C-alpha positions as a printed Julia matrix, in Angstrom:
318×3 Matrix{Float64}:
 -22.3    30.62   -5.74
 -18.75   29.27   -5.91
 -18.7    25.44   -5.99
 -17.63   23.96   -2.66
 -14.81   21.95   -4.25
 -13.42   25.07   -5.92
 -13.53   26.84   -2.56
 -11.72   23.92   -0.94
  -9.15   23.97   -3.72
  -8.38   27.61   -2.89
  -7.63   26.71    0.73
  -4.08   25.62   -0.07
  -1.68   27.14    2.39
   2.07   27.69    2.62
   4.01   24.58    3.53
   4.22   24.44    7.31
   4.31   20.97    8.93
   2.63   22.16   12.13
  -0.48   23.63   10.54
  -3.77   21.85    9.95
  -3.96   20.27    6.52
  -7.12   21.15    4.57
  -9.02   17.97    3.76
  -9.47   17.63   -0.02
  -7.62   20.94   -0.41
  -4.16   20.04   -1.72
  -2.77   18.85   -5.0
  -1.07   15.46   -4.81
   2.43   16.93   -4.94
   1.64   19.12   -1.93
   0.48   16.05   -0.03
   3.82   14.41   -0.84
   5.8    17.44    0.38
   3.92   17.55    3.65
   4.22   13.82    4.19
   7.98   14.11    3.69
   8.18   16.78    6.38
   5.87   14.87    8.7
   7.78   11.6     8.39
  11.19   13.28    8.63
  10.12   15.03   11.82
   8.82   11.87   13.43
  11.38   10.1    15.56
  11.17    6.85   17.45
   9.73    7.21   20.92
   9.73    4.97   23.96
   5.94    4.72   23.84
   5.95    3.77   20.14
   8.63    1.13   20.72
   6.79   -0.28   23.73
   3.48   -0.45   21.88
   4.99   -2.1    18.81
   7.01   -4.64   20.77
   4.13   -5.37   23.15
   1.85   -6.17   20.21
   4.4    -8.6    18.78
   4.97  -10.26   22.15
   1.22  -10.69   22.68
   0.87  -12.17   19.18
   3.69  -14.65   19.69
   2.29  -15.64   23.07
  -1.18  -16.21   21.61
   0.37  -18.48   18.96
   1.71  -20.7    21.77
   4.99  -21.41   20.05
   3.47  -22.13   16.64
   5.28  -20.33   13.81
   2.92  -21.32   11.0
  -0.76  -20.88   10.18
  -2.38  -23.04   12.87
  -5.84  -23.09   14.45
  -5.32  -23.79   18.14
  -8.01  -25.11   20.51
 -10.32  -22.21   21.29
  -8.41  -19.77   19.07
  -8.34  -19.46   15.28
  -5.28  -18.13   13.47
  -7.33  -15.44   11.75
  -8.51  -14.04   15.09
  -4.91  -13.72   16.25
  -3.86  -12.13   12.96
  -6.74   -9.64   13.14
  -5.75   -8.69   16.67
  -2.15   -7.92   15.7
  -3.08   -6.06   12.51
  -5.68   -3.97   14.35
  -3.09   -3.02   16.97
  -0.67   -2.03   14.22
  -3.36    0.05   12.53
  -3.94    1.89   15.81
  -0.19    2.37   16.3
   0.19    3.86   12.82
  -2.66    6.29   13.41
  -1.11    7.39   16.7
   2.46    7.71   15.39
   3.53    8.17   11.78
   0.01    9.19   10.66
  -0.95   11.02   13.84
  -3.52   13.75   13.31
  -4.09   13.05    9.62
  -7.53   11.5    10.03
 -10.06   13.25   12.29
 -12.02   11.01   14.62
 -14.67    9.06   12.74
 -13.26    9.82    9.28
 -11.38    6.53    8.78
 -12.37    2.9     9.42
 -10.42   -0.33    9.02
 -11.81   -3.75    8.1
  -9.94   -7.06    7.82
 -11.67   -9.6     5.57
 -11.02  -13.21    6.68
 -10.79  -16.08    4.22
 -14.08  -17.85    3.57
 -16.25  -14.79    4.14
 -18.54  -13.77    1.23
 -16.5   -10.69    0.36
 -13.22  -12.61    0.48
 -14.68  -15.38   -1.72
 -15.82  -12.86   -4.32
 -12.3   -11.44   -4.34
 -10.76  -14.81   -5.31
 -11.3   -14.01   -8.99
  -9.15  -10.89   -8.5
  -5.96  -12.54   -7.33
  -3.97   -9.3    -7.44
  -6.35   -7.5    -5.08
  -4.96   -7.53   -1.55
  -7.03   -4.63   -0.28
  -8.74   -1.4    -1.27
  -9.92    1.98   -0.03
 -13.39    3.37   -0.54
 -14.45    6.91    0.33
 -17.17    9.46   -0.34
 -14.67   11.92   -1.82
 -16.33   12.03   -5.23
 -19.86   12.43   -3.91
 -20.96   15.89   -5.01
 -22.03   17.13   -1.57
 -19.0    15.79    0.36
 -17.17   18.44    2.37
 -14.11   18.2     4.64
 -16.48   17.91    7.59
 -18.33   14.93    6.1
 -15.41   13.07    4.48
 -15.21    9.37    5.37
 -13.02    6.53    4.13
 -12.7     2.81    4.81
  -9.51    0.76    4.47
 -10.05   -2.93    3.65
  -7.34   -5.62    3.79
  -7.84   -9.28    2.82
  -6.44  -12.22    4.77
  -3.49  -14.07    3.18
  -3.91  -17.65    4.5
  -1.82  -19.16    1.71
   1.34  -17.77    3.32
   1.96  -20.33    6.02
   4.79  -18.63    7.98
   3.31  -16.27   10.58
   6.09  -13.69   10.42
   6.08  -13.59    6.62
   2.29  -13.49    6.41
   2.05  -10.6     8.87
   4.88   -8.78    7.1
   2.98   -9.01    3.81
  -0.35   -8.09    5.41
   1.18   -5.14    7.28
   2.63   -3.93    3.99
  -0.82   -4.25    2.41
  -2.32   -2.21    5.26
   0.23    0.57    4.8
  -0.3     0.38    1.02
  -3.98    1.13    1.49
  -3.31    3.8     4.12
  -1.27    5.74    1.54
  -4.28    5.57   -0.78
  -6.43    6.81    2.11
  -4.11    9.79    2.68
  -4.44   10.84   -0.96
  -8.18   10.23   -0.88
  -8.44   12.53    2.13
  -6.15   15.36    1.11
  -5.72   15.45   -2.67
  -8.26   17.78   -4.22
 -11.11   16.15   -6.14
 -12.01   19.33   -8.01
 -12.15   18.75  -11.75
  -9.45   21.3   -12.58
  -6.96   19.24  -10.59
  -7.42   16.22  -12.86
  -4.83   17.61  -15.26
  -2.15   16.65  -12.74
  -3.37   13.08  -12.28
  -0.49   11.43  -14.17
   2.11   13.36  -12.18
   0.23   12.79   -8.93
  -2.05    9.91   -8.02
  -1.83    8.2   -11.4
  -4.53    6.42  -13.38
  -4.58    3.43  -11.01
  -3.76    5.39   -7.86
  -0.11    4.29   -8.05
   1.41    7.35   -9.68
   4.65    9.15   -8.74
   3.23   10.68   -5.56
   1.87    7.39   -4.24
   5.22    5.75   -5.07
   7.21    8.45   -3.25
   5.07    8.43   -0.1
   5.11    4.62    0.01
   8.9     4.48   -0.23
   9.19    7.14    2.47
   6.95    5.1     4.77
   9.02    1.96    4.12
  12.13    3.82    5.26
  10.31    5.35    8.23
   9.15    1.92    9.37
  12.77    0.77    9.55
  13.94    3.94   11.27
  11.14    4.19   13.83
  10.12    0.58   14.48
  13.11   -1.36   13.17
  10.65   -3.26   10.95
  11.07   -3.88    7.24
   8.01   -4.42    5.1
   7.22   -3.6     1.51
   4.15   -1.82    0.14
   4.13   -3.63   -3.22
   5.55   -0.68   -5.13
   7.15   -2.72   -7.92
   3.97   -4.55   -8.92
   1.91   -1.38   -8.44
   4.18    0.6   -10.76
   3.88   -2.16  -13.36
   0.08   -1.88  -13.09
   0.23    1.91  -13.45
   2.52    1.72  -16.48
   0.31   -0.93  -18.07
  -2.86    1.13  -17.74
  -1.12    4.36  -18.77
   0.54    2.55  -21.72
   3.83    3.9   -20.5
   7.22    2.5   -21.5
   9.55    2.72  -18.55
  13.18    3.81  -18.65
  16.07    2.43  -16.61
  16.53    5.86  -15.03
  12.89    5.93  -13.98
  13.07    2.51  -12.33
  16.3     3.45  -10.58
  14.91    6.72   -9.21
  11.81    4.97   -7.88
  13.99    2.29   -6.22
  11.9    -0.69   -7.24
  12.72   -4.38   -7.55
  13.32   -4.79  -11.27
  12.6    -8.52  -11.23
   9.2    -8.08   -9.57
   8.36   -5.17  -11.85
   9.27   -7.07  -15.02
   7.42  -10.21  -13.96
   4.31   -8.13  -13.27
   4.57   -6.48  -16.67
   4.98   -9.86  -18.31
   1.7   -10.87  -16.68
   0.13   -8.07  -18.71
   1.92   -9.14  -21.91
  -1.14  -10.18  -23.91
  -3.03   -7.04  -22.98
   0.03   -4.96  -23.81
   0.24   -6.52  -27.27
  -3.44   -5.79  -27.91
  -2.98   -2.21  -26.74
  -0.09   -1.68  -29.14
   2.64   -1.38  -26.5
   4.66   -4.52  -27.02
   7.74   -5.82  -25.26
  11.13   -6.0   -26.93
  14.63   -7.21  -26.19
  15.71   -3.81  -24.91
  13.25   -4.07  -22.02
  13.44   -7.7   -20.97
  15.86  -10.59  -21.02
  14.05  -13.61  -22.46
  14.74  -17.31  -22.62
  14.43  -19.25  -25.84
  10.84  -20.22  -25.05
   9.84  -16.58  -24.66
   9.6   -16.72  -20.87
  11.16  -13.93  -18.86
  14.64  -14.79  -17.57
  14.35  -13.74  -13.94
  17.97  -14.59  -13.24
  19.05  -12.01  -15.8
  17.26   -9.18  -14.04
  18.85   -7.11  -11.32
  17.11   -6.9    -7.93
  17.91   -3.85   -5.8
  17.64   -3.4    -2.05
  14.23   -1.76   -1.98
  12.14   -4.94   -1.98
  13.37   -8.34   -0.84
  12.45  -11.56   -2.61
  10.65  -13.67   -0.02
  11.93  -17.11    0.92
  10.08  -19.55   -1.33
   9.62  -22.09    1.46
   7.92  -19.48    3.64
   5.62  -18.42    0.8
   4.44  -21.95   -0.01
   0.77  -22.69    0.38
   0.12  -24.73    3.49
  -1.69  -27.96    2.74
  -3.48  -27.59    6.06
  -5.19  -24.38    5.0
  -8.6   -24.82    3.42
  -9.62  -21.96    1.15
């Protein structure tokens, strides 16, 4: 009997944006091609604009004029944040991701600060969310596929607009992972394309390309700019893959060089132990060996947040 995953792998069809995508039946590059067509074909609609704007208006109204992380009488900030993020999740599933996830195949959970799962995550400061699925369970089929998207609260960012911008970017970041979990084939023979597709950490070239496309689509459709953390994610991927980047590669992927380099510097000790050290050709360094951020170019793809808005609020108890 032919293994079910091999059968699924053979279900790949010609590229037609209107056809049903086979769950777990595409290589990562095919997922990217179809996402490009899907996002290019999606235009802003009156309903999408109304839903997006209505969610923002309701959020601002519930904050009662407060622009920072504030617990109001009878209403916690986290409850208001959850409400807005849940509405945005529903909007994404009904617009730019419409039809990608059959009913019941995808769940979303927001983890508030102070909860047991959030507290355990404190030791993993770089973890803003994750996706878990049953894709690699041996008896999983397209009909039984299920995934859960998890996003953690960011209470240390006191400005409401900035916090929700970051959290929305984290949600979209995880939704891209969910798309690849759902549609990229898990059959063993497809693992040879992992570096060119999903990557060792899930942040390979295909994830990078889809994420950048979604960033641009968010601006075009909703007039909303948010970043999916591509620069730091690429640094993580290159660290794990022991890959030395090139200027051309960074330019093609349209990342923020400063954020990328700072993230790679965070891995410096591990890089040295792994035999992939830094040198003057890669980074500008000060006399004390610290990275010279001012000497690194920052392109348009990811903005550097206002430091005042990103400051930890002294009123927030973690």
